[in-house]
mmCIF file of C-alpha atoms in Angstrom:
data_model
loop_
_atom_site.group_PDB
_atom_site.id
_atom_site.type_symbol
_atom_site.label_atom_id
_atom_site.label_comp_id
_atom_site.label_asym_id
_atom_site.label_seq_id
_atom_site.Cartn_x
_atom_site.Cartn_y
_atom_site.Cartn_z
ATOM 1 C CA MET A 1 97.966 39.894 118.554
ATOM 2 C CA SER A 2 100.764 38.113 118.903
ATOM 3 C CA PHE A 3 104.487 39.559 117.099
ATOM 4 C CA CYS A 4 107.951 37.582 116.369
ATOM 5 C CA CYS A 5 110.615 39.479 114.549
ATOM 6 C CA GLY A 6 109.193 41.946 114.288
ATOM 7 C CA ALA A 7 105.465 42.005 113.454
ATOM 8 C CA SER A 8 102.463 39.317 113.677
ATOM 9 C CA MET A 9 101.760 35.265 114.115
ATOM 10 C CA ILE A 10 99.485 33.133 111.866
ATOM 11 C CA GLY A 11 96.145 31.815 114.024
ATOM 12 C CA THR A 12 96.048 28.114 113.863
ATOM 13 C CA LYS A 13 95.461 24.978 115.741
ATOM 14 C CA GLY A 14 97.813 22.154 116.466
ATOM 15 C CA THR A 15 99.013 19.950 118.288
ATOM 16 C CA LEU A 16 101.535 20.211 121.327
ATOM 17 C CA LYS A 17 103.793 17.777 123.253
ATOM 18 C CA HIS A 18 104.058 17.437 127.153
ATOM 19 C CA TYR A 19 106.032 15.372 127.861
ATOM 20 C CA ARG A 20 104.742 12.944 126.669
ATOM 21 C CA THR A 21 101.352 13.606 125.773
ATOM 22 C CA HIS A 22 99.732 14.984 122.213
ATOM 23 C CA ILE A 23 97.132 17.190 122.574
ATOM 24 C CA HIS A 24 96.019 18.149 119.747
ATOM 25 C CA ASN A 25 93.124 21.195 118.279
ATOM 26 C CA VAL A 26 94.971 23.502 120.381
ATOM 27 C CA PRO A 27 94.257 27.334 119.873
ATOM 28 C CA ILE A 28 98.052 28.672 118.950
ATOM 29 C CA LEU A 29 99.979 31.800 117.676
ATOM 30 C CA PHE A 30 102.686 30.223 114.575
ATOM 31 C CA CYS A 31 105.222 32.797 113.705
ATOM 32 C CA PRO A 32 106.238 31.954 110.027
ATOM 33 C CA VAL A 33 109.982 32.970 110.389
ATOM 34 C CA CYS A 34 111.106 31.422 113.210
ATOM 35 C CA HIS A 35 108.514 29.208 112.746
ATOM 36 C CA ARG A 36 107.847 29.753 117.359
ATOM 37 C CA VAL A 37 104.989 28.639 118.310
ATOM 38 C CA ASP A 38 102.602 29.724 121.456
ATOM 39 C CA VAL A 39 99.488 28.908 123.202
ATOM 40 C CA HIS A 40 96.710 31.151 122.717
ATOM 41 C CA TYR A 41 96.514 34.049 125.713
ATOM 42 C CA LEU A 42 93.569 32.939 126.478
ATOM 43 C CA ILE A 43 93.920 29.975 127.132
ATOM 44 C CA GLU A 44 97.422 29.398 128.211
ATOM 45 C CA ASN A 45 95.471 28.315 131.911
ATOM 46 C CA GLU A 46 93.293 25.743 130.623
ATOM 47 C CA TYR A 47 96.351 23.936 128.932
ATOM 48 C CA GLU A 48 98.437 24.702 131.767
ATOM 49 C CA ILE A 49 95.311 22.276 133.336
ATOM 50 C CA LEU A 50 94.608 20.188 130.605
ATOM 51 C CA ALA A 51 98.435 19.352 130.116
ATOM 52 C CA GLU A 52 99.425 18.377 133.776
ATOM 53 C CA TYR A 53 96.056 16.496 134.573
ATOM 54 C CA ALA A 54 97.131 14.289 131.032
ATOM 55 C CA HIS A 55 100.077 13.988 132.003
ATOM 56 C CA GLY A 56 99.335 12.690 135.365
ATOM 57 C CA ASP A 57 97.177 9.955 134.183
ATOM 58 C CA GLY A 58 99.747 8.705 132.114
ATOM 59 C CA ALA A 59 97.043 9.607 128.334
ATOM 60 C CA SER A 60 99.719 9.630 125.227
ATOM 61 C CA GLU A 61 96.516 11.711 122.766
ATOM 62 C CA VAL A 62 93.877 13.914 124.293
ATOM 63 C CA ASP A 63 92.393 16.312 122.563
ATOM 64 C CA PHE A 64 91.128 19.353 123.298
ATOM 65 C CA HIS A 65 88.130 20.533 122.489
ATOM 66 C CA ASP A 66 86.764 17.574 124.246
ATOM 67 C CA TYR A 67 87.582 18.969 127.558
ATOM 68 C CA VAL A 68 87.536 22.687 127.446
ATOM 69 C CA GLU A 69 84.777 25.023 125.449
ATOM 70 C CA LYS A 70 84.896 28.786 125.033
ATOM 71 C CA GLU A 71 81.887 29.254 124.185
ATOM 72 C CA GLY A 72 81.811 33.157 122.575
ATOM 73 C CA ILE A 73 84.964 33.742 122.336
ATOM 74 C CA SER A 74 87.465 33.929 118.902
ATOM 75 C CA LEU A 75 90.038 32.798 119.571
ATOM 76 C CA LEU A 76 91.646 33.407 116.281
ATOM 77 C CA GLU A 77 89.476 36.851 116.128
ATOM 78 C CA ASN A 78 92.797 39.135 116.994
ATOM 79 C CA CYS A 79 94.774 37.436 115.088
ATOM 80 C CA VAL A 80 95.895 39.376 111.817
ATOM 81 C CA ASN A 81 96.122 36.130 109.105
ATOM 82 C CA HIS A 82 94.853 32.805 109.461
ATOM 83 C CA GLU A 83 96.441 29.066 108.928
ATOM 84 C CA GLU A 84 93.089 28.216 107.128
ATOM 85 C CA GLU A 85 93.166 31.734 104.491
ATOM 86 C CA GLU A 86 95.102 31.527 100.607
ATOM 87 C CA PRO A 87 99.013 30.801 101.474
ATOM 88 C CA MET A 88 100.106 34.085 98.866
ATOM 89 C CA GLU A 89 97.208 36.034 100.753
ATOM 90 C CA VAL A 90 99.113 35.073 103.737
ATOM 91 C CA ALA A 91 102.048 35.748 102.528
ATOM 92 C CA HIS A 92 101.045 39.419 100.926
ATOM 93 C CA ASN A 93 100.172 40.903 104.148
ATOM 94 C CA GLN A 94 103.161 39.909 106.458
ATOM 95 C CA ILE A 95 104.954 41.289 103.854
ATOM 96 C CA ASP A 96 103.049 44.042 103.294
ATOM 97 C CA MET A 97 102.404 44.652 107.223
ATOM 98 C CA ALA A 98 106.096 43.855 107.585
ATOM 99 C CA LEU A 99 106.920 46.848 105.740
ATOM 100 C CA ASP A 100 104.822 49.045 107.399
ATOM 101 C CA LEU A 101 106.469 47.939 110.899
ATOM 102 C CA LEU A 102 109.680 49.197 108.730
ATOM 103 C CA SER A 103 108.779 52.551 107.950
ATOM 104 C CA PHE A 104 107.834 53.250 111.361
ATOM 105 C CA ALA A 105 111.178 51.407 112.765
ATOM 106 C CA LYS A 106 113.338 54.559 110.067
ATOM 107 C CA ARG A 107 111.214 56.653 111.365
ATOM 108 C CA ILE A 108 111.763 56.615 115.153
ATOM 109 C CA GLY A 109 115.274 54.994 114.554
ATOM 110 C CA ASP A 110 114.401 51.847 115.761
ATOM 111 C CA GLU A 111 118.014 49.876 114.425
ATOM 112 C CA GLU A 112 117.994 46.859 115.832
ATOM 113 C CA TRP A 113 114.138 46.385 114.760
ATOM 114 C CA GLN A 114 114.435 47.687 111.159
ATOM 115 C CA LYS A 115 117.621 44.734 110.791
ATOM 116 C CA GLN A 116 114.597 41.950 112.902
ATOM 117 C CA LEU A 117 111.260 43.539 109.969
ATOM 118 C CA LYS A 118 114.181 43.177 106.859
ATOM 119 C CA ARG A 119 115.593 39.282 107.253
ATOM 120 C CA ARG A 120 111.479 38.653 108.224
ATOM 121 C CA LEU A 121 111.057 40.441 104.754
ATOM 122 C CA GLY A 122 114.202 38.334 103.578
ATOM 123 C CA VAL A 123 112.430 35.300 104.457
ATOM 124 C CA LEU A 124 108.621 36.144 103.635
ATOM 125 C CA ASN A 125 110.118 37.157 100.255
ATOM 126 C CA GLN A 126 111.425 34.214 100.289
ATOM 127 C CA ARG A 127 108.401 32.416 101.431
ATOM 128 C CA ARG A 128 106.606 33.719 98.208
ATOM 129 C CA ASN A 129 108.192 33.322 95.162
ATOM 130 C CA LYS A 130 108.366 29.042 96.843
ATOM 131 C CA LEU A 131 103.999 29.693 96.830
ATOM 132 C CA ARG A 132 105.049 31.272 93.090
ATOM 133 C CA GLN A 133 106.943 29.076 91.855
ATOM 134 C CA ARG A 134 104.751 26.348 93.216
ATOM 135 C CA SER A 135 101.318 28.084 91.789
ATOM 136 C CA THR A 136 103.316 28.052 88.327
ATOM 137 C CA SER A 137 104.680 24.732 87.986
ATOM 138 C CA GLU A 138 100.766 23.516 89.185
ATOM 139 C CA GLY A 139 99.466 25.603 86.772
ATOM 140 C CA TYR A 140 101.354 23.326 83.479
ATOM 141 C CA CYS A 141 100.420 19.708 84.958
#
């Protein structure tokens, strides 16, 4: 599991740019608060090799899955949430986890971590409220 801004990141697949080459379907971890993106740690080496070769060949686009196979390994199994989940469920899970961590941070007296978690909770609460507004407005269409 990867952490950012005091709590977990969301597992998904995305397109990353390496110089002028776009590499599609790369397993990544995404922070819903600060929007940091990391290549999944289980495929970092494969990604770097593919990116360098594709760039060296002058390819403008490549698909990660056309070149790298990770059979028997679920790259997203250690992620708390996945992009395919219902957005409101992801927001609630992230808020619950941040609240649990905030409680722990208070218990151990880690002021900096508490500050990070409170910021994260504020951003996640805004996202949850936007999702509620969107679902409410879509319900009246």
